Short mmCIF file of C-alpha atoms and ligand atoms in Angstrom, two decimals:
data_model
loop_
_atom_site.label_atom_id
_atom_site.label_comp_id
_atom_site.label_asym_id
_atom_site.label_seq_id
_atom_site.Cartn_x
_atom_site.Cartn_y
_atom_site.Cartn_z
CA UNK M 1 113.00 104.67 166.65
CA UNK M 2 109.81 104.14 168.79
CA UNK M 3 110.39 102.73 172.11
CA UNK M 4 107.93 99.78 171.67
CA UNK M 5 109.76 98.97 168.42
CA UNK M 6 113.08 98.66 170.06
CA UNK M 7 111.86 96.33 172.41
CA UNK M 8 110.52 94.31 169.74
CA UNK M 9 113.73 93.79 167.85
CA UNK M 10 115.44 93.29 170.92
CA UNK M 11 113.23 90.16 171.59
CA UNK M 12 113.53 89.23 168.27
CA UNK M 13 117.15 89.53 168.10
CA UNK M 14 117.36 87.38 170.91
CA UNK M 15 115.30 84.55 169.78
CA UNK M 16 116.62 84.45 166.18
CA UNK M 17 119.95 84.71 167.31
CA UNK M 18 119.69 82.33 170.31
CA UNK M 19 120.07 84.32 173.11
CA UNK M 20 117.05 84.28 175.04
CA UNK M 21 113.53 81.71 174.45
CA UNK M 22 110.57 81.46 176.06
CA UNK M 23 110.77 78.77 178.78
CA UNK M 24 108.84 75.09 177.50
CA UNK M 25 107.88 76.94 174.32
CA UNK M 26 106.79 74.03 172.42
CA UNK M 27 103.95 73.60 175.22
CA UNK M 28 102.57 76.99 174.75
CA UNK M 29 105.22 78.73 177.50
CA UNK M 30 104.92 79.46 181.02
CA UNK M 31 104.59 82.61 182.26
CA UNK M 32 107.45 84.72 183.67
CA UNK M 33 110.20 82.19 183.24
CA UNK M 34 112.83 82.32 180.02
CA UNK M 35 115.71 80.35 178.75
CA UNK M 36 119.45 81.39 177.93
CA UNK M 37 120.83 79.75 174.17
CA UNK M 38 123.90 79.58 173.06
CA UNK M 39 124.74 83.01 172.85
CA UNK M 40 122.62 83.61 175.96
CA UNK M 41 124.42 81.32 178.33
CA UNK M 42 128.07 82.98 177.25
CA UNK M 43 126.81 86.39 177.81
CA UNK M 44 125.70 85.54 181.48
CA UNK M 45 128.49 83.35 182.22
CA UNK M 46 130.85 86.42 181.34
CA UNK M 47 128.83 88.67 183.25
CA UNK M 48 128.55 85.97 186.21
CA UNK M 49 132.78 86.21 185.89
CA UNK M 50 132.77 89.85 185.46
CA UNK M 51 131.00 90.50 188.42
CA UNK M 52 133.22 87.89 190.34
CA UNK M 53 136.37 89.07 189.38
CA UNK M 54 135.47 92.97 190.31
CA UNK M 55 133.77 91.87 193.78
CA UNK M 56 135.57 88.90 195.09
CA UNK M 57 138.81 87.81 192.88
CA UNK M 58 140.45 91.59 193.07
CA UNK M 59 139.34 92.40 196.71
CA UNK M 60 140.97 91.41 199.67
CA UNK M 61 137.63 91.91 202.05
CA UNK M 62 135.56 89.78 200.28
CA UNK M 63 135.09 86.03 200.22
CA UNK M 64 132.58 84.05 198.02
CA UNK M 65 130.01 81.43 198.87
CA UNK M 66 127.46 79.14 197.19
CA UNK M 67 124.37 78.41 199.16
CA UNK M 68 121.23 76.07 198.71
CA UNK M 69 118.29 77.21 196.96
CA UNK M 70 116.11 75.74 199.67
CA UNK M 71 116.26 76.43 202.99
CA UNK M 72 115.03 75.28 206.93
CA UNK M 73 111.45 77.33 206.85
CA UNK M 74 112.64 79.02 209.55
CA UNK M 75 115.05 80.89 207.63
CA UNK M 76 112.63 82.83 205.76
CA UNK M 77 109.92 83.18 209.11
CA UNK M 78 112.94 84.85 210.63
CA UNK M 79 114.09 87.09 207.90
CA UNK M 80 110.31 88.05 207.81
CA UNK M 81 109.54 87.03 203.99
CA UNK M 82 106.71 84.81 205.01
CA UNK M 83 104.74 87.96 206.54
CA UNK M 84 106.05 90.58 204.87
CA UNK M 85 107.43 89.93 201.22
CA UNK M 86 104.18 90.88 199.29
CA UNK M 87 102.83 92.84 196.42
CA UNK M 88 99.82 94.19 196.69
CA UNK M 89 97.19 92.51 194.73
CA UNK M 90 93.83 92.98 192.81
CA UNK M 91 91.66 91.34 190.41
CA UNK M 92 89.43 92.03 187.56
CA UNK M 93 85.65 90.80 189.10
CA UNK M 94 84.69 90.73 185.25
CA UNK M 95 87.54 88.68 183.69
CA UNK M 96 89.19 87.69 186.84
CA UNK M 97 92.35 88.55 185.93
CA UNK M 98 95.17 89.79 188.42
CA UNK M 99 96.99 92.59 189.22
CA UNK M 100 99.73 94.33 191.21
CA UNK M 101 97.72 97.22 192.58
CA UNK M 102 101.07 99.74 192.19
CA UNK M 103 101.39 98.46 188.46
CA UNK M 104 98.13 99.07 186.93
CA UNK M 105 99.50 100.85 184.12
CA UNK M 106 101.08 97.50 182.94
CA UNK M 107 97.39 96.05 182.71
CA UNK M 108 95.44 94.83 179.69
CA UNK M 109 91.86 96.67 178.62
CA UNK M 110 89.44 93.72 180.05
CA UNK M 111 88.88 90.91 177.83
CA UNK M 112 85.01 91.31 178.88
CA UNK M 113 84.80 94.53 177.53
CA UNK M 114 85.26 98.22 178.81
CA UNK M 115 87.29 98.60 181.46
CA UNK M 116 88.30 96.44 184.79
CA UNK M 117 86.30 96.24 187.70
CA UNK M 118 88.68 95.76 191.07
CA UNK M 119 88.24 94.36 193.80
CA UNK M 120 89.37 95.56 197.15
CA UNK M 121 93.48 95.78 197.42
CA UNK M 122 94.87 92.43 199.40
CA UNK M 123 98.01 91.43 200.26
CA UNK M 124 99.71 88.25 197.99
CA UNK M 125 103.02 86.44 199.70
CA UNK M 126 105.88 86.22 196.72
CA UNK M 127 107.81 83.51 198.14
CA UNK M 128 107.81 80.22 195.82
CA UNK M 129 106.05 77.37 197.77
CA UNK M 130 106.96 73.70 197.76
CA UNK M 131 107.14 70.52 199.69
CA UNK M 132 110.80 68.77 200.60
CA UNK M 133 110.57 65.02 201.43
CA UNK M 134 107.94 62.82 201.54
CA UNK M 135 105.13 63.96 202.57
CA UNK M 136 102.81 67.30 201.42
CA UNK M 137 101.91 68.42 205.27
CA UNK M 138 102.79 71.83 206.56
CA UNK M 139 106.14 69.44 208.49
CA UNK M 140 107.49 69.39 204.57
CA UNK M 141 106.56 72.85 203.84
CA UNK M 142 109.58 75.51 202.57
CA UNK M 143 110.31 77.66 199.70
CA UNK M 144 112.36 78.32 196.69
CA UNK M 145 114.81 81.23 197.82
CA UNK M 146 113.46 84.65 197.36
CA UNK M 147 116.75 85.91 197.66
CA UNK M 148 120.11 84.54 198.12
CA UNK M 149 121.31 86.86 200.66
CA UNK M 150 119.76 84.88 203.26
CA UNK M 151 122.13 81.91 202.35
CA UNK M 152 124.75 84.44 203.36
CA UNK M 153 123.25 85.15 206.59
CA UNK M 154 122.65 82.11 208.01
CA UNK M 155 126.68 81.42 206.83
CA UNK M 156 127.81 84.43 208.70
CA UNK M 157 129.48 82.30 211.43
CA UNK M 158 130.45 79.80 209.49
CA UNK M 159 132.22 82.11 206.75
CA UNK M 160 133.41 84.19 209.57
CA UNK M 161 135.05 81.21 211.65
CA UNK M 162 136.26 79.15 208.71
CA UNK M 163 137.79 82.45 206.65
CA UNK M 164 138.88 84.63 209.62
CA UNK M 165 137.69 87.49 207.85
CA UNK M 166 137.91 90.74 210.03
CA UNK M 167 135.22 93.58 210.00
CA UNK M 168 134.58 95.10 207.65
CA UNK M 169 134.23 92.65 205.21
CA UNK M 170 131.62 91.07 202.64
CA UNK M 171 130.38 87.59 201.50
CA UNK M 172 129.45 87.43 198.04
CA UNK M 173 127.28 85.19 196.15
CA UNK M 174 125.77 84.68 192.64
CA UNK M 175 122.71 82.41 192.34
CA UNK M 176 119.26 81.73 191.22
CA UNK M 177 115.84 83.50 193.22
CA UNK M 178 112.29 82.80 193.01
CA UNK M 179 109.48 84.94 193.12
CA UNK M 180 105.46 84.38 192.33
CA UNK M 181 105.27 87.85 190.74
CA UNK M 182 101.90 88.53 190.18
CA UNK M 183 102.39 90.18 186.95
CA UNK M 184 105.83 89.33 184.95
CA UNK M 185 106.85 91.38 182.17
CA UNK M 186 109.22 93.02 180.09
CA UNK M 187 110.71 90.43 178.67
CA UNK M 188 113.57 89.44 181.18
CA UNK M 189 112.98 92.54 183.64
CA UNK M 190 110.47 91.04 185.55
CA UNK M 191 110.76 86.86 185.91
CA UNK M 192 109.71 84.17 188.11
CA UNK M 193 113.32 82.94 188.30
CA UNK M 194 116.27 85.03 187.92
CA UNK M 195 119.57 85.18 188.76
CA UNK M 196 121.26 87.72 191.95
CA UNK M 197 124.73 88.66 192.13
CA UNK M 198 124.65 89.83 196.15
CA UNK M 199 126.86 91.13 198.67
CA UNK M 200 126.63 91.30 202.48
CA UNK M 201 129.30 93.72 203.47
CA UNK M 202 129.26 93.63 207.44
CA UNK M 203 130.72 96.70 209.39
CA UNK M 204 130.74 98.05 212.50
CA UNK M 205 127.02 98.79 213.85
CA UNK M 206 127.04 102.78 213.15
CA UNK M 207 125.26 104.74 211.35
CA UNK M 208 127.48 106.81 210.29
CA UNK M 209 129.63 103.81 209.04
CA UNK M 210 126.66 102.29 206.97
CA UNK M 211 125.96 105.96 205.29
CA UNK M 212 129.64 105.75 204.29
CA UNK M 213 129.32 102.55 202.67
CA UNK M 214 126.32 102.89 201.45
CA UNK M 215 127.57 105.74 199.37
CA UNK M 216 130.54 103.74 198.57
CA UNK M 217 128.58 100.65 197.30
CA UNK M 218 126.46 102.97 195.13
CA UNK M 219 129.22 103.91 193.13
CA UNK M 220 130.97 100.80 192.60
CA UNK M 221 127.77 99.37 191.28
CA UNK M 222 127.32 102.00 188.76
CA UNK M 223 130.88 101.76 188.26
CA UNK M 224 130.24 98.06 187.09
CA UNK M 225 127.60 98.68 184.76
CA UNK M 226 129.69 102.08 183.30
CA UNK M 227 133.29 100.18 183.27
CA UNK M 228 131.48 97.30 180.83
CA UNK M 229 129.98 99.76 178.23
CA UNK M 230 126.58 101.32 179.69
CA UNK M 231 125.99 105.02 179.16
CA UNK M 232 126.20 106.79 182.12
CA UNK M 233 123.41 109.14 180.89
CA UNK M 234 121.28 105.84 180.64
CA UNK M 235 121.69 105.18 184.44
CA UNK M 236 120.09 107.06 187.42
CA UNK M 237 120.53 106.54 191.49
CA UNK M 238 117.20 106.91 192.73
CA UNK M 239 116.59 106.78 196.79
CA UNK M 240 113.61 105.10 198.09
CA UNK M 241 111.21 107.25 199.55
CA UNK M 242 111.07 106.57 203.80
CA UNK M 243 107.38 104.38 203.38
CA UNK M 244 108.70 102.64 200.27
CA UNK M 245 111.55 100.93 202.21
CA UNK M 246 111.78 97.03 202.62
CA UNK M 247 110.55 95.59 205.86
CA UNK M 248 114.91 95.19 206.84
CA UNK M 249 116.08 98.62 205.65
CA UNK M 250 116.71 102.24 207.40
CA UNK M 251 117.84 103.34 203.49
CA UNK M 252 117.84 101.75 200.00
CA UNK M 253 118.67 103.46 196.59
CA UNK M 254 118.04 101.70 192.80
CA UNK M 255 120.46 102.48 190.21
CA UNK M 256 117.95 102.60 187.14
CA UNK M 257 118.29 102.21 184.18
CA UNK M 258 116.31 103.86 180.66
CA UNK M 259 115.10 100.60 179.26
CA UNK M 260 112.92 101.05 176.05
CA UNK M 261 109.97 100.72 177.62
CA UNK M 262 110.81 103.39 180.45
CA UNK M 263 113.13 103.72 183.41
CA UNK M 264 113.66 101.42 186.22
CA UNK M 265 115.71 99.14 188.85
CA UNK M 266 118.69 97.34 187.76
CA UNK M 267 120.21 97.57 191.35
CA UNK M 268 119.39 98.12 194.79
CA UNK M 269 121.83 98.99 197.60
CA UNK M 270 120.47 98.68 200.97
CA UNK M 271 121.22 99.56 204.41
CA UNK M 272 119.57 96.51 206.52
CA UNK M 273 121.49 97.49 209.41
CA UNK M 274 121.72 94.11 212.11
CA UNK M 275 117.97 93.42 211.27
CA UNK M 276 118.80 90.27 209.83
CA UNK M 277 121.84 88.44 211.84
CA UNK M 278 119.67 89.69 214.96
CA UNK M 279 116.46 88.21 213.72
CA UNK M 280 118.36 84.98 212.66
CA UNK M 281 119.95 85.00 216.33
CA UNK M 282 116.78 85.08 217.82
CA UNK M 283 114.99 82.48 215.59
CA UNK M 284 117.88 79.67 215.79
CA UNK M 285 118.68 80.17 219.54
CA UNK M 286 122.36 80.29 218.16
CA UNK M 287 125.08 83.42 218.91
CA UNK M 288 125.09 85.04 215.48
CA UNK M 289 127.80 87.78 217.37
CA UNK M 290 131.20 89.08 216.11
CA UNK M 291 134.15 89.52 218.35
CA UNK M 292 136.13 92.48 217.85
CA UNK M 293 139.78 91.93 219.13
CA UNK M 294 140.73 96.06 219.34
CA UNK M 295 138.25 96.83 221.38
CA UNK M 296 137.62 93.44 222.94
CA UNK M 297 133.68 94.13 222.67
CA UNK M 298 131.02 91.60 221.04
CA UNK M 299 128.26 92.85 218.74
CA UNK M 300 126.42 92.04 215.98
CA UNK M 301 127.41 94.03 212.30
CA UNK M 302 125.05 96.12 210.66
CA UNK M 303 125.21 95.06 206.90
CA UNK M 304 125.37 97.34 203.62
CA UNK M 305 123.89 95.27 200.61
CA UNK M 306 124.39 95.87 197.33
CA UNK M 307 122.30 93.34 195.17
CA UNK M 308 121.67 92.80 191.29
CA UNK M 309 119.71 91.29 189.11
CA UNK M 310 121.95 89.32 186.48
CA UNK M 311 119.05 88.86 184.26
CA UNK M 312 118.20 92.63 184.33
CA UNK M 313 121.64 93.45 184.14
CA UNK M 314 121.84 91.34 180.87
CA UNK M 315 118.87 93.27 179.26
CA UNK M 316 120.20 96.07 179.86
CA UNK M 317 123.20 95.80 178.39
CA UNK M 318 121.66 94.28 175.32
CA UNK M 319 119.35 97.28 175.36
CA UNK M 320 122.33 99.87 175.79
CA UNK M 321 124.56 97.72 172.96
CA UNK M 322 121.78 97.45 169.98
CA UNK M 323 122.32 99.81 167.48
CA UNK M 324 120.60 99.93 163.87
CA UNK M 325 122.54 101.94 161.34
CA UNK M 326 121.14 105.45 159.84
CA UNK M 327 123.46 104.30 156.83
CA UNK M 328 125.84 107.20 157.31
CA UNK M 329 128.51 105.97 159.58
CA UNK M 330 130.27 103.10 156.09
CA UNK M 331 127.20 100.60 157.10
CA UNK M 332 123.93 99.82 155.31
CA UNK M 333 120.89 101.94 156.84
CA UNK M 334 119.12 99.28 159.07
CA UNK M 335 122.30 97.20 159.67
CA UNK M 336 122.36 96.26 163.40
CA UNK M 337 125.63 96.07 165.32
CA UNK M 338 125.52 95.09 168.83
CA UNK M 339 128.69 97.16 170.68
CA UNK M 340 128.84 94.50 173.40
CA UNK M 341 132.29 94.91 175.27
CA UNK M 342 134.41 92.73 174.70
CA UNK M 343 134.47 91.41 177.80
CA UNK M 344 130.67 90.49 177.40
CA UNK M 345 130.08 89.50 173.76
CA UNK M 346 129.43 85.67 173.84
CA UNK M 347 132.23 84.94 170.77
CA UNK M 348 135.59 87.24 170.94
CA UNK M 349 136.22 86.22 167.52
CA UNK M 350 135.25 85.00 164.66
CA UNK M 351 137.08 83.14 161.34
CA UNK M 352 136.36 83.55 158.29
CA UNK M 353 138.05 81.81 155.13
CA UNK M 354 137.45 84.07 151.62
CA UNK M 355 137.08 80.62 150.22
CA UNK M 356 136.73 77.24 150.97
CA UNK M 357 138.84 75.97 147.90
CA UNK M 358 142.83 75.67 147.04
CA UNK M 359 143.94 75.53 150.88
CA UNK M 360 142.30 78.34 152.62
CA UNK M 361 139.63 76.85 154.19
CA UNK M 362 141.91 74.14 156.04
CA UNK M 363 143.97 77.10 156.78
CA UNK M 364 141.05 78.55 157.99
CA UNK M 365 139.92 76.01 160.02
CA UNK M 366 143.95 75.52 161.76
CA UNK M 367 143.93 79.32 162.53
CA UNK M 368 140.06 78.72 164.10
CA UNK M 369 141.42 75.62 166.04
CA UNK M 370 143.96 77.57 167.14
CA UNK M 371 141.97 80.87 168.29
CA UNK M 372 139.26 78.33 169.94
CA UNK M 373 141.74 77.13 172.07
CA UNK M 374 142.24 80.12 174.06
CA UNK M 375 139.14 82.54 173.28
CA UNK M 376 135.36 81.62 172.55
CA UNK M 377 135.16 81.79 168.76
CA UNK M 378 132.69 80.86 165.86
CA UNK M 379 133.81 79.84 162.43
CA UNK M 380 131.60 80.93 159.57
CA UNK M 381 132.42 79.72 155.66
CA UNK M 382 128.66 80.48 153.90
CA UNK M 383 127.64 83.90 152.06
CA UNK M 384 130.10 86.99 151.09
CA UNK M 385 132.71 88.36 153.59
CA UNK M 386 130.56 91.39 154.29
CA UNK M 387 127.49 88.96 155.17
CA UNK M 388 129.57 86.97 157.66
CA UNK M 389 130.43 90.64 159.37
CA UNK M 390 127.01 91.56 159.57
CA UNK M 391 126.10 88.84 160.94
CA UNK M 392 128.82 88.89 163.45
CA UNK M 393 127.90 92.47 164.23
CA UNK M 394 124.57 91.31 165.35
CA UNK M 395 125.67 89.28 167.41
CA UNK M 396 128.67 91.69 168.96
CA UNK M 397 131.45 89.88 167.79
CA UNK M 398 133.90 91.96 168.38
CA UNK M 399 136.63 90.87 166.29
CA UNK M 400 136.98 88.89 162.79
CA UNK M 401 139.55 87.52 161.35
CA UNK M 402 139.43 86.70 157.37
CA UNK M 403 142.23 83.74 156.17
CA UNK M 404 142.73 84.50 152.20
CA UNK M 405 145.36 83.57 149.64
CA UNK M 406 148.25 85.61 151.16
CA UNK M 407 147.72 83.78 154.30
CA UNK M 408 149.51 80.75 152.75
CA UNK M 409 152.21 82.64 151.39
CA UNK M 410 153.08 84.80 154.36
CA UNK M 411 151.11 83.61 157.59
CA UNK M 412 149.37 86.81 157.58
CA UNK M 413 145.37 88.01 158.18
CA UNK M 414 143.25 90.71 158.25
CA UNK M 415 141.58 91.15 161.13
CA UNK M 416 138.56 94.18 161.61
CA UNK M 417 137.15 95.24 164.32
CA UNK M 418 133.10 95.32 164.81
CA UNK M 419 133.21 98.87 166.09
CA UNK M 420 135.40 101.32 163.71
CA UNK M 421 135.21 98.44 161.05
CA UNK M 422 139.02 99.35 160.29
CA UNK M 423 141.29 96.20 159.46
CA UNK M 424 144.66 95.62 159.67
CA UNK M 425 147.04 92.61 158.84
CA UNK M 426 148.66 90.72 161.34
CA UNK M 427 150.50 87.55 161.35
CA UNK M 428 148.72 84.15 162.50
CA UNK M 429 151.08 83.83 165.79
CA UNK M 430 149.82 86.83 166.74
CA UNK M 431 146.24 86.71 166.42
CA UNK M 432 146.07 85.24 170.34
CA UNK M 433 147.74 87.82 172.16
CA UNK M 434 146.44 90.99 169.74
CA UNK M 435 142.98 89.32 171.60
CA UNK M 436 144.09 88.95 174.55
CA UNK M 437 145.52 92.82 174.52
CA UNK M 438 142.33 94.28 173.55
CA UNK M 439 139.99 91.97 175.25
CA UNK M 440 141.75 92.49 178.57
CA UNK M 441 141.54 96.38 178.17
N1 GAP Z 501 118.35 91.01 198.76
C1 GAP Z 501 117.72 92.20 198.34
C2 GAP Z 501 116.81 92.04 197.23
O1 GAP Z 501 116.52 90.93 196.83
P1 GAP Z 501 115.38 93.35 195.49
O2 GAP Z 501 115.38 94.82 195.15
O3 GAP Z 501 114.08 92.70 195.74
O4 GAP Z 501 116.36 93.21 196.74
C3 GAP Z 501 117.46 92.88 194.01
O5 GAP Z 501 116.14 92.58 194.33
C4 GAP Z 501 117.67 92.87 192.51
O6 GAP Z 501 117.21 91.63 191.97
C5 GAP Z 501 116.84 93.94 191.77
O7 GAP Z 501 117.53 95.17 191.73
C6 GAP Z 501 116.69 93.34 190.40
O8 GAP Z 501 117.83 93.62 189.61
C7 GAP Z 501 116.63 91.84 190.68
N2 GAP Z 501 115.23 91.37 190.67
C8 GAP Z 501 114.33 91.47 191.67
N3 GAP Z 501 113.16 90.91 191.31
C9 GAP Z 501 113.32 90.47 190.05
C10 GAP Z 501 112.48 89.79 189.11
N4 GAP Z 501 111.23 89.45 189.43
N5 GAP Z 501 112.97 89.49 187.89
C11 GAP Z 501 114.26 89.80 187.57
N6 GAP Z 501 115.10 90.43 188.41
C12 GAP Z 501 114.65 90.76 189.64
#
């Protein structure tokens, strides 16, 4: 199928199916920001959980932390994002439309005719203005987050005291960032406001040390993505070339990804050495210093960051699910199955009764009351059997269970799985745990 296609049923998918809208569609939209339905808001939330389990639940060197959205100023003049987080920036002198000067390829013919005419490259700050209290004077003046790593750092002391967390050791967070991207795009690649899933991992200020976890981070990252159902053909560790890096890092990598409409960032894992806690010390006047007991020295950690988008992260694992059938493998050409994992589809089952009359749907509805109790699950009574799978399949329901006639003589139902399509009876009491066994996998 043609790329551009692809992405076109992906988005359409989405919005038919209610994963993803347009933010304030009904007022014409705003650019760069997009809304999670139904099926949307499960698919994060068990990404959000995946994500926390793997990195903070199962490890005994992490600890978790929620942090504002808006910050003292000062945070982000010390982290250097008010001087130095910019895209570079042009505009059309004929329509007066804008660009990002590195991203021209992503730009419209001009609406005036013939080609743009640009002006001179300058330099456009990212960083999400507004005003906090009272007043609109530059006293009241901070920003929306443009990452929430710097929630972490300015924490460090506090985690560190509170938690008694020895090097080396991480503080993880999952939360929403701002940015004014010039030009948004891709559907949910590039946003205005997205969600991170970051990681400060402090260690001991060495090189050496930050190479090794570096390397380490890298992996477990692509780990992630492979472990919950990406392709590991479809993903790519790229380092950043020396005069690419971010103002903060001595040596950053993307895992990318082969979206439909080309190959990019999903991930970046940085090494920002002590840039940060040292520029944070120096800003607040405050001792931003660990104390190791061993060697009885002070210092302040160099940091390895892994970060990811949770947005991008969710497009591309819609990307890598969506599948539309060449009608040779028992479905319909042009049937679409999404192979979510398990662990991400937004319903883990679905219940379907063959009919509504004689018993069977009430049955239906007790075996769906009972399955909705422990596992997200949808319960579907309208069109044919094979209808209600296809449209589960869509969706990436992973599992469907059908409650017929022999169900009220012997407790028993078929359940099929999205996948293989093969089905298999099992009794009622056991529908839970058979999820729970195959979910948990
Ligand atoms: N703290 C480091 C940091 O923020 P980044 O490479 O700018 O580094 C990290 O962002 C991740 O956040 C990216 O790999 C990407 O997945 C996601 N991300 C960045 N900008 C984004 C945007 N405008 N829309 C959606 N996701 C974005």
């Amino acid at each position: 199928m043609e790329k551009d296609k692809l992405m076109e049923k992906i988005v359409s998918l989405c919005k038919r199916r209610g994963f993803i809208f347009q933010s304030s569609e009904i007022y014409g939209g705003i650019g760069g920001i997009y809304d999670f339905g139904p099926l949307g808001a499960e698919l994060k939330r068990n990404l959000r959980e995946e994500w926390w389990k793997k990195f903070v639940l199962s490890r005994e060197d992490m600890v978790g932390m929620d942090s504002g959205i808006i910050m003292n100023a000062k945070v982000w003049e010390a982290s250097g994002h008010t001087t130095a987080f910019t895209d570079p920036l042009v505009e059309c002198k004929k329509c007066h439309l804008r660009f990002r000067a590195d991203q021209l390829d992503d730009a419209a013919k001009c609406k005036e005719g013939g080609e743009h005419e640009l002006t001179e490259e300058k330099t456009f700050n990212i960083l999400v203005k507004t005003h906090l209290g009272p007043t609109e004077d530059s006293s009241t003046l901070t920003y929306l987050r443009g990452e929430t790593a710097q929630g972490i750092f300015v924490n460090f002391k506090n985690v560190l005291e509170s938690s008694r967390m020895k090097l080396p050791f991480g503080i993880a967070q999952i939360g929403k960032a701002f940015r004014n991207e010039i030009t948004p795009g891709n559907f949910i690649f590039r946003t205005r406001e997205f969600e991170q899933g970051e990681i400060e991992f402090f260690i001991n200020p060495d090189k050496e040390e930050s190479a090794k976890w570096y390397d380490y981070w890298i992996d477990q990252y692509k780990n992630f993505y492979i472990d919950l159902g990406i392709k590991s053909e479809n993903l790519e560790v790229v380092p950043h070339a020396k005069e690419k890096l971010s103002h903060y890092s001595i040596g950053t990598s993307d895992i990318e990804y082969k979206y439909p409409f080309g190959q990019s960032e999903l991930a970046g894992i940085a090494q920002r050495t002590d840039y940060d806690l040292t520029q944070h010390q120096k800003f607040s006047g405050k001792n931003l210093e660990y104390f190791d007991e061993e060697s009885g020295k002070k210092f302040v950690p160099y940091v390895v960051e892994p970060s990811m988008g949770i947005d991008r992260a969710a497009l591309a694992f819609l990307c890598d699910a969506y599948d539309e059938s060449d009608g040779t493998d028992g479905r319909e050409k042009g049937e679409v199955t999404l192979h979510l994992s398990p662990k991400l589809a937004p319903f883990k089952c679905a219940v379907f009764p063959l009919v509504k009359k004689d018993g069977v749907g009430d049955k239906a509805k007790e075996v769906y009351t009972t399955v909705k109790g422990c596992f997200p699950a949808s319960y579907d009574e309208s069109g044919s059997i094979g209808r209600r799978y296809r449209r589960h399949d869509e969706i990436g329901t992973p599992f469907c269970v059908t409650i017929d006639y022999q169900t009220l003589e012997d407790e028993s139902v078929t359940i099929r799985e999205r996948d293989s399509m093969k089905q298999e009876r099992i009794k009622i009491d056991e529908i839970n745990s058979y999820l729970f066994e195959k979910i948990s996998k």
